[in-house]
Structure formats: C-alpha cells, structure tokens
CSV table of C-alpha atoms in Angstrom, one decimal:
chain,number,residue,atom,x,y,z
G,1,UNK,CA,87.2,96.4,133.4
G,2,UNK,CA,88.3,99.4,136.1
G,3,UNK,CA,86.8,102.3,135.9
G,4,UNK,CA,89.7,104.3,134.5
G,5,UNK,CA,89.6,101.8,131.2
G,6,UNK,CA,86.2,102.4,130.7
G,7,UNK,CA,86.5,105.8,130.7
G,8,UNK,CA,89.6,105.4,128.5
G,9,UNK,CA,87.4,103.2,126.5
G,10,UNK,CA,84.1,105.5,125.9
G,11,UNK,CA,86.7,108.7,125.6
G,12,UNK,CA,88.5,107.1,122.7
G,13,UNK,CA,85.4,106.4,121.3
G,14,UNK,CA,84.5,109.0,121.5
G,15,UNK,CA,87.3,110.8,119.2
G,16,UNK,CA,86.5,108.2,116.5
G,17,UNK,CA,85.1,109.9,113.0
G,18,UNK,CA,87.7,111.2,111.0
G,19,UNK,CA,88.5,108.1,109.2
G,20,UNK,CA,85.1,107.7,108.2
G,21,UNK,CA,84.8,110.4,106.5
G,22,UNK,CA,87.4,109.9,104.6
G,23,UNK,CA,86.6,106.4,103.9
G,24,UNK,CA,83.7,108.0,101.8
G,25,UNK,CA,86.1,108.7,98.9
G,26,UNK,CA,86.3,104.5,98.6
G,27,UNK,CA,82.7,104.0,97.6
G,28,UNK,CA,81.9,106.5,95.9
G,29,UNK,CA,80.0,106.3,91.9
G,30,UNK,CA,83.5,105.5,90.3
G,31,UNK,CA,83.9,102.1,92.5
G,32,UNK,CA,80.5,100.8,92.2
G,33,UNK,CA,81.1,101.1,88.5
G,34,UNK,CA,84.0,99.1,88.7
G,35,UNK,CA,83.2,96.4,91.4
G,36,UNK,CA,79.6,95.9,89.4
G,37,UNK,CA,81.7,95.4,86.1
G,38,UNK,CA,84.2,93.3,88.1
G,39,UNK,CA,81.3,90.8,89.7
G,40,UNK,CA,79.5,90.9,86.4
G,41,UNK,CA,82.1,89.9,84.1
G,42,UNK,CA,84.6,87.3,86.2
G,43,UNK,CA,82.2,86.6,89.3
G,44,UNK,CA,84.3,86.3,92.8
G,45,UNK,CA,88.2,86.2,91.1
G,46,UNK,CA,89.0,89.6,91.9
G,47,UNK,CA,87.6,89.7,95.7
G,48,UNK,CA,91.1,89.2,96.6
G,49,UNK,CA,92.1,92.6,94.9
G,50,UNK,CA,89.6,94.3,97.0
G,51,UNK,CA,90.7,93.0,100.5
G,52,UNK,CA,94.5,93.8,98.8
G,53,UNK,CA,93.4,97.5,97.9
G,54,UNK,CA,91.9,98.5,100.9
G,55,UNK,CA,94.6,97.5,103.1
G,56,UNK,CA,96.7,99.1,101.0
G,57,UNK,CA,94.3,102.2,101.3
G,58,UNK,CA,94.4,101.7,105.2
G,59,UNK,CA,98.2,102.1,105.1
G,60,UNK,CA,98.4,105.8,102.8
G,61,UNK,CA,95.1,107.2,105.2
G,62,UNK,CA,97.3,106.1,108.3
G,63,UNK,CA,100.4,107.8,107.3
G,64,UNK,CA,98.5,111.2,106.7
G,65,UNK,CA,96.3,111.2,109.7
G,66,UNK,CA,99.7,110.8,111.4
G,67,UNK,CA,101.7,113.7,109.3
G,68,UNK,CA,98.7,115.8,110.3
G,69,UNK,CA,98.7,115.4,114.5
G,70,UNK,CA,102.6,115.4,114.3
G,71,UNK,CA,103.6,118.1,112.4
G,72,UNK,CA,100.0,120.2,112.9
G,73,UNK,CA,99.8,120.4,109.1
G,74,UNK,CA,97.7,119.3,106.5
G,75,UNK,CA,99.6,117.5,103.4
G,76,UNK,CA,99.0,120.1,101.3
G,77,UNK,CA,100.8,122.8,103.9
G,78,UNK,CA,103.6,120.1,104.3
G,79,UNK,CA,104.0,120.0,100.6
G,80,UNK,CA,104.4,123.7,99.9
G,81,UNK,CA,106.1,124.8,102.8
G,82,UNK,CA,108.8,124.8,101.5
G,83,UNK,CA,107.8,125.3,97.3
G,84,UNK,CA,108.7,128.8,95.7
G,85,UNK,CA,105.1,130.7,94.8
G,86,UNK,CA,105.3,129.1,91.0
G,87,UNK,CA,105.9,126.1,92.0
G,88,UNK,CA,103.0,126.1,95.0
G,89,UNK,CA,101.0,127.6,92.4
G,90,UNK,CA,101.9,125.0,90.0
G,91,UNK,CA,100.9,121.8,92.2
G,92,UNK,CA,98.0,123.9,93.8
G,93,UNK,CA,96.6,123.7,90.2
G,94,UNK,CA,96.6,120.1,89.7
G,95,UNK,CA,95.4,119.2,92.7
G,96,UNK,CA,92.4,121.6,92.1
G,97,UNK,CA,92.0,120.0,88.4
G,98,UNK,CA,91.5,117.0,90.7
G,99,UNK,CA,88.9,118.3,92.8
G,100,UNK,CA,87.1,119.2,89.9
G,101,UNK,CA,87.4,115.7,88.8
G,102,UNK,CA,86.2,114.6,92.1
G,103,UNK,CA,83.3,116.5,91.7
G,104,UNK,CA,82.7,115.2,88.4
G,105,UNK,CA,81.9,111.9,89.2
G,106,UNK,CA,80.2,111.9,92.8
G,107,UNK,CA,77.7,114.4,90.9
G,108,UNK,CA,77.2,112.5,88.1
G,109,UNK,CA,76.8,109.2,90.6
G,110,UNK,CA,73.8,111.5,92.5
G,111,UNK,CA,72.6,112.3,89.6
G,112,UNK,CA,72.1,109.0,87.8
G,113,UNK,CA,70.4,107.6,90.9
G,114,UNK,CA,68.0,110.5,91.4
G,115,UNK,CA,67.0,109.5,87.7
G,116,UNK,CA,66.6,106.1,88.5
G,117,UNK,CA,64.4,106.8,91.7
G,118,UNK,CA,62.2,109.7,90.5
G,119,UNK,CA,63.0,109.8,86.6
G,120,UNK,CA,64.8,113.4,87.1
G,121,UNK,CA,66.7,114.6,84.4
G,122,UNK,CA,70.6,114.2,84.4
G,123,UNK,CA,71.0,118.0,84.7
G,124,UNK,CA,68.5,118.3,87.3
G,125,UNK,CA,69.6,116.0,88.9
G,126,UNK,CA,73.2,116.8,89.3
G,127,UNK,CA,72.0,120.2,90.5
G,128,UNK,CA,70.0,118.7,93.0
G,129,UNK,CA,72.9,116.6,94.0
G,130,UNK,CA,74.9,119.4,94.3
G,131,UNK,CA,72.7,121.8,96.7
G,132,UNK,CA,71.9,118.8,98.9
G,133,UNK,CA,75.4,118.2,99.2
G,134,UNK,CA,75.8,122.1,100.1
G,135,UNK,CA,73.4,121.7,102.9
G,136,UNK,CA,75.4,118.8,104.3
G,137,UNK,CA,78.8,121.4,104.1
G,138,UNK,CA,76.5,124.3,105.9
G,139,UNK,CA,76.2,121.5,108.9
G,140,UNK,CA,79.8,121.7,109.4
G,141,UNK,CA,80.1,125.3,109.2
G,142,UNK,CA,77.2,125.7,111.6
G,143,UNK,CA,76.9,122.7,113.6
G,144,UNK,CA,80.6,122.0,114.0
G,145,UNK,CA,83.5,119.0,112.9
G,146,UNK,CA,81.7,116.5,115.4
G,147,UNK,CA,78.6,116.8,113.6
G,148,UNK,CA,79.2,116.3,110.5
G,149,UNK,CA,81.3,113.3,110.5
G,150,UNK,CA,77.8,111.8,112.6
G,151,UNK,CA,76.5,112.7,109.4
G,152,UNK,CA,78.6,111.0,106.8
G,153,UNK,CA,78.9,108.4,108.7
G,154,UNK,CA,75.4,107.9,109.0
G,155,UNK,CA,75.6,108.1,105.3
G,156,UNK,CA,78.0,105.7,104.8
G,157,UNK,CA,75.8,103.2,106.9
G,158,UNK,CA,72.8,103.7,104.5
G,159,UNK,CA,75.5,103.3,101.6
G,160,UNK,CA,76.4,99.8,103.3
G,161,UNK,CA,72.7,99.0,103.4
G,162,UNK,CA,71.7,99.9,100.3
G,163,UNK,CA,74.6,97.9,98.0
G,164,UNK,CA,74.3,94.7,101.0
G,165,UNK,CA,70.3,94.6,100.7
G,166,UNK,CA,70.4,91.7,98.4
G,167,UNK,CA,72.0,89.6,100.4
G,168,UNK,CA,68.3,89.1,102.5
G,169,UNK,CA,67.6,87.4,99.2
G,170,UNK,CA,70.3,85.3,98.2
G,171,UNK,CA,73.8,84.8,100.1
G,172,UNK,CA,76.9,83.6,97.8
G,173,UNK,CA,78.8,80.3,98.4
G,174,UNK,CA,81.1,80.7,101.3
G,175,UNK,CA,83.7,78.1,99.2
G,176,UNK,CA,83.2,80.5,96.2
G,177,UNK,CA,84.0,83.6,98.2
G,178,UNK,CA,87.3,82.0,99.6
G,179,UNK,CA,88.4,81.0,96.1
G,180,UNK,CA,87.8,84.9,95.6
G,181,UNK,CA,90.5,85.9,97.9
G,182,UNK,CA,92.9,83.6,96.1
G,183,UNK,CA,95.6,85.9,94.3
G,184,UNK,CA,95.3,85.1,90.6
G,185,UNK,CA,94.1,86.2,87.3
G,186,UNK,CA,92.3,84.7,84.5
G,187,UNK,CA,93.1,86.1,81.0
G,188,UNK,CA,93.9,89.9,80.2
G,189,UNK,CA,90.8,91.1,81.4
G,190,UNK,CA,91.0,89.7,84.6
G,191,UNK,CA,94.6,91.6,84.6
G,192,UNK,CA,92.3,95.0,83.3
G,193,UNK,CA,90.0,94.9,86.0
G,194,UNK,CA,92.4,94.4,88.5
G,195,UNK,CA,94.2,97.4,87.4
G,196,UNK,CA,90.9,99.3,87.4
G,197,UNK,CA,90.1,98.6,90.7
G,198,UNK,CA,93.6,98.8,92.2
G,199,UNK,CA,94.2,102.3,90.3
G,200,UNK,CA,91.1,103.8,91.0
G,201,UNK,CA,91.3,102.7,94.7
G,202,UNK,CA,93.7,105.9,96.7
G,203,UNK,CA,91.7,108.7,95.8
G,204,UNK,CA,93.9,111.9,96.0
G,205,UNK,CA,91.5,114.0,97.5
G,206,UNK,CA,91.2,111.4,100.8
G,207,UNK,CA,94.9,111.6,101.4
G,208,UNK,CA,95.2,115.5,101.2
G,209,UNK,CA,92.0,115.9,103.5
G,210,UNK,CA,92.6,113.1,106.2
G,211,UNK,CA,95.6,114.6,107.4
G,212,UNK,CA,93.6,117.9,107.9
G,213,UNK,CA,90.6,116.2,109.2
G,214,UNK,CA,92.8,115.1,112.4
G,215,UNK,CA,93.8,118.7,112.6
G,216,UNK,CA,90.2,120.0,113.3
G,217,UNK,CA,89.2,117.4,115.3
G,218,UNK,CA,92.2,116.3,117.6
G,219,UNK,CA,94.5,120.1,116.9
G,220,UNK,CA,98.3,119.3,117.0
G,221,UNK,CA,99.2,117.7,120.6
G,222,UNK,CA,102.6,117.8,122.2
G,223,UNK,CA,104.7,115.4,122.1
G,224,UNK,CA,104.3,112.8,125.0
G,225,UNK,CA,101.1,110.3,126.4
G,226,UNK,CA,98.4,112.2,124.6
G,227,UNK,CA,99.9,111.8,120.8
G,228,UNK,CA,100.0,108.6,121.7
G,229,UNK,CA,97.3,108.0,122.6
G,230,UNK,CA,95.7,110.1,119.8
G,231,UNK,CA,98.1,107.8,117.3
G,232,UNK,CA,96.4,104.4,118.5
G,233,UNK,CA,93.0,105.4,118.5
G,234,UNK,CA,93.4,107.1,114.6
G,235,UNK,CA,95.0,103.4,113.7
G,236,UNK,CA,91.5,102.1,115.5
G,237,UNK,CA,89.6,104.9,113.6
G,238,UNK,CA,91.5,104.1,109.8
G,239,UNK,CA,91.1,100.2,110.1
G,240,UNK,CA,87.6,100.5,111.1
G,241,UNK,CA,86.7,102.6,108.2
G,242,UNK,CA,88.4,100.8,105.9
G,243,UNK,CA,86.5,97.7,107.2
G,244,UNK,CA,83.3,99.6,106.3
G,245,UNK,CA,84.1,101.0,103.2
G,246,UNK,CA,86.1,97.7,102.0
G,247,UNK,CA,82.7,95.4,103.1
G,248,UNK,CA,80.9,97.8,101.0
G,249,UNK,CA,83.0,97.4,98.4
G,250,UNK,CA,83.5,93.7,98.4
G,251,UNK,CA,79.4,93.8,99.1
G,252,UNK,CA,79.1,95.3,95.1
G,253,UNK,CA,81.3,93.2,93.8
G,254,UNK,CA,79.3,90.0,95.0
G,255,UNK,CA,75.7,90.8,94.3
G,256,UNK,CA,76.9,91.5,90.8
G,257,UNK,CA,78.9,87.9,90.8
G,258,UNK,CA,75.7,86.0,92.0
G,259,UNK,CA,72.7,88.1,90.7
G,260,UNK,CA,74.4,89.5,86.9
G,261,UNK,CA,76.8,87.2,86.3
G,262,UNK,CA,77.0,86.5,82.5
G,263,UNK,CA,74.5,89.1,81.9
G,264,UNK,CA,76.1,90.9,79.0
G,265,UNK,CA,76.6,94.6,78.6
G,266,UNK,CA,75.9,95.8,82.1
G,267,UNK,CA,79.4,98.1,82.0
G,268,UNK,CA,76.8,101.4,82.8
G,269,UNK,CA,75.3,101.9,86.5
G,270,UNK,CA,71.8,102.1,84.8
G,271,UNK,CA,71.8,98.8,83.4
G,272,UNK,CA,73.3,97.1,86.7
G,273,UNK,CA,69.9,98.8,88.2
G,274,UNK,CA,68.0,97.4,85.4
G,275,UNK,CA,69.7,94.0,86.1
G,276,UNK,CA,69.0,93.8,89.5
G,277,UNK,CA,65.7,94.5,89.4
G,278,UNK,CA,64.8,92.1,87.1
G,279,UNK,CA,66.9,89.1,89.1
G,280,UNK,CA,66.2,90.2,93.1
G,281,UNK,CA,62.9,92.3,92.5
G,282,UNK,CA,62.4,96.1,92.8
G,283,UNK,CA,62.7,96.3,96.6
G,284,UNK,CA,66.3,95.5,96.2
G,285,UNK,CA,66.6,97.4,93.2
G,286,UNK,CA,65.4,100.9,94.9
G,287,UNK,CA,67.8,100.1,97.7
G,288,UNK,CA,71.1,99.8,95.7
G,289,UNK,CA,70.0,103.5,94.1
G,290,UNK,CA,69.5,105.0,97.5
G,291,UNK,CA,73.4,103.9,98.0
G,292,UNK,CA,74.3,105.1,95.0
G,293,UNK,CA,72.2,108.7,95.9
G,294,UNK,CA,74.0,108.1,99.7
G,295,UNK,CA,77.2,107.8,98.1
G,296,UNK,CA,76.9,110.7,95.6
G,297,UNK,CA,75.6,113.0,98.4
G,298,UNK,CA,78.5,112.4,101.1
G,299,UNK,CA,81.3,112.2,98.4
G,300,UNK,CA,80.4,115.0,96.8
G,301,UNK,CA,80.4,117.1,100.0
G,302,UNK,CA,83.6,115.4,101.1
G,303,UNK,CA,85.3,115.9,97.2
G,304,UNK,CA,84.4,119.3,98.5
G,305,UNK,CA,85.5,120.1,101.9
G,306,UNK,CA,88.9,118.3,100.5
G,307,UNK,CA,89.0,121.3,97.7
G,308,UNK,CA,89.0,124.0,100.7
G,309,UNK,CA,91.6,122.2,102.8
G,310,UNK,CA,94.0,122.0,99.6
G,311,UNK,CA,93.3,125.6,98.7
G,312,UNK,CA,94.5,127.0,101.8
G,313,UNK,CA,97.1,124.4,102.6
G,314,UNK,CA,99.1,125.7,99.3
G,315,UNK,CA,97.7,129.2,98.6
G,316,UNK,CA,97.2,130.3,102.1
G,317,UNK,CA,94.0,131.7,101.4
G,318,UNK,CA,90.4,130.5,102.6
G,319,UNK,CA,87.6,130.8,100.4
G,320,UNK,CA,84.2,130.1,101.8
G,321,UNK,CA,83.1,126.5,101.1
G,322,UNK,CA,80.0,127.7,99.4
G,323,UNK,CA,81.6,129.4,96.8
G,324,UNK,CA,84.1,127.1,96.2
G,325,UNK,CA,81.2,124.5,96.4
G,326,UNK,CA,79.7,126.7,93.2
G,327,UNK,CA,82.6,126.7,90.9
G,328,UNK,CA,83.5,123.2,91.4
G,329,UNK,CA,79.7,122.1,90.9
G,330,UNK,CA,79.5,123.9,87.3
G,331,UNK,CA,81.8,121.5,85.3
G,332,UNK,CA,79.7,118.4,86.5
G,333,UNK,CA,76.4,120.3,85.8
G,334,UNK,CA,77.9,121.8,82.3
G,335,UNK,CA,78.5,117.7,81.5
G,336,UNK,CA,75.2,116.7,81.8
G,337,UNK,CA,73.9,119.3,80.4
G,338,UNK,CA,75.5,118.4,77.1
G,339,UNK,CA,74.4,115.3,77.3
G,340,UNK,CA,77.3,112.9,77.1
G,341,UNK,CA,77.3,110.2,78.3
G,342,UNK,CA,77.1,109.8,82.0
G,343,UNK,CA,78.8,106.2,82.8
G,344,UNK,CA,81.8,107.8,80.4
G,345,UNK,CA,82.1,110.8,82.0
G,346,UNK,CA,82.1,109.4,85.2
G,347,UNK,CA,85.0,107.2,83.5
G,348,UNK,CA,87.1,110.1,82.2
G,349,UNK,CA,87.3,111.5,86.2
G,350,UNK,CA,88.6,108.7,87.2
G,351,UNK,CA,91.2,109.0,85.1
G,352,UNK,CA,91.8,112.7,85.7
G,353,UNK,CA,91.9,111.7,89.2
G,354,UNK,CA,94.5,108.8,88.5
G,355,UNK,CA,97.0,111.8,87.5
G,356,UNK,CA,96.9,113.8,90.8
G,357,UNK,CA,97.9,110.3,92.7
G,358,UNK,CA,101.9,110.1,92.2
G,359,UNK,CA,101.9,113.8,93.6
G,360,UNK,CA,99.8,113.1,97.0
G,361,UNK,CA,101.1,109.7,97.8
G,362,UNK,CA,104.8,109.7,97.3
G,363,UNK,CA,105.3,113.1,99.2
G,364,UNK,CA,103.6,111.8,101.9
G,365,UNK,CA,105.7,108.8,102.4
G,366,UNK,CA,108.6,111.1,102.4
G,367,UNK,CA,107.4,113.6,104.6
G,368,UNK,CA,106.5,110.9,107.0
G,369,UNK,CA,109.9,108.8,106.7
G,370,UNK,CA,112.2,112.4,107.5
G,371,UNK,CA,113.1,112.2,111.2
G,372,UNK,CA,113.7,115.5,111.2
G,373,UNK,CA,110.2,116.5,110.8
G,374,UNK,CA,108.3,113.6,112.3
G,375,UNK,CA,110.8,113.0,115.3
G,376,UNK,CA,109.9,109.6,117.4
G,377,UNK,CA,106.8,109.3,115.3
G,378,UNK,CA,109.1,108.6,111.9
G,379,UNK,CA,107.8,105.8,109.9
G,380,UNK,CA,109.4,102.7,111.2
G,381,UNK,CA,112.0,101.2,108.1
G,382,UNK,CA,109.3,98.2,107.2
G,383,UNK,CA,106.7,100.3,106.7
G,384,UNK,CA,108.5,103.2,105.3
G,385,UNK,CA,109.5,100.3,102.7
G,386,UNK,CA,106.0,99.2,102.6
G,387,UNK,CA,105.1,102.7,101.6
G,388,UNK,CA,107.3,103.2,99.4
G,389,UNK,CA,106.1,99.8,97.4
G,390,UNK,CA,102.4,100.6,98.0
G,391,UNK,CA,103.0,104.5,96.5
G,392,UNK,CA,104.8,103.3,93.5
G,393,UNK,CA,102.7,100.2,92.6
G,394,UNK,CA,99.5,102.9,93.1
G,395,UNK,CA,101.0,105.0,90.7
G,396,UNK,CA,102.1,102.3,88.3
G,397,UNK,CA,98.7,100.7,88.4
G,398,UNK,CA,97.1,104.7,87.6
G,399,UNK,CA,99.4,104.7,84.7
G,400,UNK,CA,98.1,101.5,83.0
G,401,UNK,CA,94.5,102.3,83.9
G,402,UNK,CA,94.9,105.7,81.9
G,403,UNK,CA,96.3,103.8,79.2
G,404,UNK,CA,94.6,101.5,78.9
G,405,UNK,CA,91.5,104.4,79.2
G,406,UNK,CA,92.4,106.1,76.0
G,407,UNK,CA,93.4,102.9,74.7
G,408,UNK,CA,89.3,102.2,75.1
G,409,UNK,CA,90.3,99.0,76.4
C-alpha cells in the first residue's frame, strides 16, 4: 500500500459517521419488540426478512445521503422548495406528528428499561430518558457534528453488546440459521410478522435526517473528484451501518428463537426480560436492558435532532433543539403518566410512524431520479426501478401493518 492510499485510506475513514447515526432509528424500542415477538413465536423463519429489510433500508439511506451532497439540501428543503406555504405547512405537520411519534416510543423504550434496571417509575423514567437524551443533543451543539456521532456510535456498540451477550452462553445452530434466510412463510402469522417487521423497518425520520446529516459533516462539494469521492465513502459509511444495525437486529431475533421459543405470551418487552433471565441468568438479562436503555437514549436524541432538521427544511425557521427537545418529550411523558400501557403505546407509534413513510420515501426516489436536479449523479435506471419497488412495497407493507393494528391482529 503507497503512501498516498494510506492516506486516502485513514482520510476516508476518517469522514465515516453519518450513517451510523442514522442507523440508530433501526434498533430502536419498536424493533426489539418485534424481532423478540418474531424469535419467540416462529424461531429462525423470518431471519431472512431481516437481512431483506435492511438491504432494503441500505438502498432509501443511500439515496438521501446522496440527494443531500448533490443538491446541498436536506429532503425536507428538496420537498418544499418548491410547495406553496399551505401546502409546506401541510406536510411540515405530518412529518412533525411523526416526530412526536418517534419520540413516543424511544422514550417509552428508555423508560421501560430504566424500570427494569432500577425499578423507576414509567413516568420517571421517561423523564429521565428524556434529559439524558438532552445532554447527548447539548454535545453536538457544543462539542460539534464529529463528536457526537463518536457518541451514538459508541452507543450503538453497547446496543450490539447488550442484545448479542447471550450468545457467550449458548450459540444457535448454524443449519438452523441458514434455513432462516430461506424466503418463505409458515401460516398467516408468519405473513403478520413479516409485515411487522418489513413495515416498521424505514423509519421516516432516518430518511429526512440522513440527507442533512451529510450536509453538516461533508457541506455540498462541487461537482468533480471530491463528490466522488465523498459518494463512495457514504456507500462505505450506509452499508457498514446497516451491517451493525441489521446484526443487531438479526442478534434479537435469535436469542429469542433459542432462549424463549415456545414460551407463551412474551409479546411485552418486560416479559422478554423476565424470560431471559430466567433461561440465560441475570447477567445476560441486565445486559439486554442496558441495550434497550442504549437504544432508547441515542434514538431518542436522534428522533430529535431529525425534528430540528425537518422544521427548518420546510418552515425555514430554526428553533433551538432544547426547546424543541421539550415539546416533543411532553406527549411521551403525558403517556406514561396515565398509565397505559407501555408495550401498546410503543405499538400505536409505530403505526403513527408507518403514515409519515409514503411521504419521505417516494419523493425521495423522485427527487433523486430527475436529471435535472441530480445531473451525472441521477439514479441509474435499475436502481431508480429498484427504488421505486422498494418505496412502494414499504408503503404497501405500512398499510397492512396499520390494518392489521386496528384490526388487533
């Protein structure tokens, strides 16, 4: 290796980080909920729509890290650019509905965890959640971009730990794992869970912010050697989050398929805890709450920091992260506080979430497919097809999973 690709080498690693932060919105509360039910209920079959999901994930984060060093716009900018004021005003209010959602469930996730570690109370515990994750937004503002991906990503590591512990205990069978990555389904709830892990997988929130995460860490190059070069190492960046977060993800689904596998009733995050502990032993068990607490903290600063970036992408108008920080943080805390239930709550966002999808994903594709704005950089046909397909089948698969929601299927 010269000394020039070395160099090349440590600088492009160097710029690596944005994905990752992104990448927090796929292991969040809401898929440990599902990937535990998933393992739980049908063991390794629906591996397969993990590894399927996250590609599929890799593909949308790709296209709006590359909308964002193109054109030098977030999403959200690109969206209403070129919206009347009621109609920015319009789409600026579902896509802060969604934040709130967001919120909604990484709180409740922190929360939950915090109760099982130290026997908080839900309320307290979400208002703990929701100063630490405060603290973690002041580093950005203070310490600067760099920083505070180090941060998350250090996060997300402990996250990875925390749900991958028990495998120091007991390892599944490799010839059971590659049966798992077999397409198929068994029954209708095999087809269910599929659906709930596929629809709940593109989180609206991550598509809107990656594109402006590029933007404060790379700004817009010109066309030419350097947004190229900045294009490769983002592709680097996006597959080796998703890596992370899908190995996390796949990591939940198979402790529950060897450790709680015909264990009934274990739908709640409280009673996979309880489960686990009683099968791998309380070591294990405080472990998969500290990534569930890891998860809730970084998501619910990145749910966030996602809210700001949409705000002043469509409204033109920054609002200090704290406050916004505040006002998103009350509906969570209000929740608890009433004492629903947490696991359903945490439910219901997801499916408030599954609305704002159809309007982040399919104007991305488009934006990204006009040559016009995108130039050279314009989605190449397959994958502008492939885009299309992926956008559509998200949506589709967010449709059934709110269905079949209020259906209480």
């Amino acid at each position: 290796m010269t000394q020039d690709t070395r160099a090349s080498f440590k600088a492009s690693w160097y710029l690596l980080g944005p994905a990752f932060v992104a990448a927090i919105a796929y292991v969040d509360p809401g898929n440990v909920a599902a990937n535990v039910s998933s393992g739980a209920q049908l063991g390794y079959l629906l591996l397969w729509v993990i590894v399927a999901a996250n590609v599929m994930a890799g593909l949308v984060q790709y296209l709006s890290a590359k909308l964002g060093l193109v054109t030098g716009r977030s999403l959200p900018a690109a969206i209403g650019k070129d919206m009347g004021r009621p109609l920015r005003l319009t789409f600026w209010a579902q896509a802060e509905i969604v934040a709130i959602a967001t919120d909604v469930a990484e709180v409740i996730g922190g929360a939950i965890a915090l109760r099982i570690l130290f026997g908080l109370p839900l309320p307290l515990g979400g208002v703990i959640t929701g100063v630490i994750s405060m603290l973690l937004l002041a580093i950005k503002d203070r310490r600067g971009q760099l920083i505070f991906e180090r941060v998350i990503t250090g996060l997300l590591l402990i996250i990875a730990v925390g749900f991958a512990a028990s495998f120091f205990v007991t390892t599944p069978p490799p010839g059971a794992m590659l049966a798992g990555l077999v397409p198929r389904f068994q029954g209708t709830e095999s087809v269910l869970l599929a659906a709930a892990i596929l629809g709940a997988t593109v989180m609206p929130h991550a598509v809107y912010m990656h594109s402006g995460l590029v933007l404060d860490r790379h700004g817009h190059p010109e066309p030419g050697r350097e947004r190229r070069w900045l294009l490769r190492v983002t592709r680097v960046d996006v597959v080796l989050a998703m890596a992370v977060a899908g190995t996390v993800n796949a990591a939940i689904l198979l402790v529950a398929a060897i450790n709680l596998r015909g264990q009934q009733d274990i739908a709640s995050i409280d009673r996979a805890y309880s489960a686990i502990h009683g099968t791998l032993g309380p070591t294990i068990a405080v472990l998969f709450a500290v990534g569930l607490l890891a998860s809730g903290l970084a998501s619910s600063s990145v749910g966030a920091y996602a809210g700001a970036m949409i705000m002043q992408g469509l409204l033109h108008r920054s609002i200090p992260m704290m406050v916004r920080r505040l006002v998103t943080l009350c509906p969570a805390v209000a929740l608890l506080a009433f004492g629903l239930d947490p696991t359903r709550s945490l439910v219901i966002s997801q499916v408030v979430l599954s609305f704002g999808i159809p309007f982040a994903v399919l104007p991305l594709v488009r934006l990204t497919s006009n040559r016009k704005l995108m130039g050279d950089d314009t989605n190449h046909p397959i994958t502008t097809a492939i885009g299309w397909a992926v956008a559509l089948l998200v949506t589709l698969l967010n449709v059934v999973l709110i269905y079949l929601t209020v259906q209480g299927r």
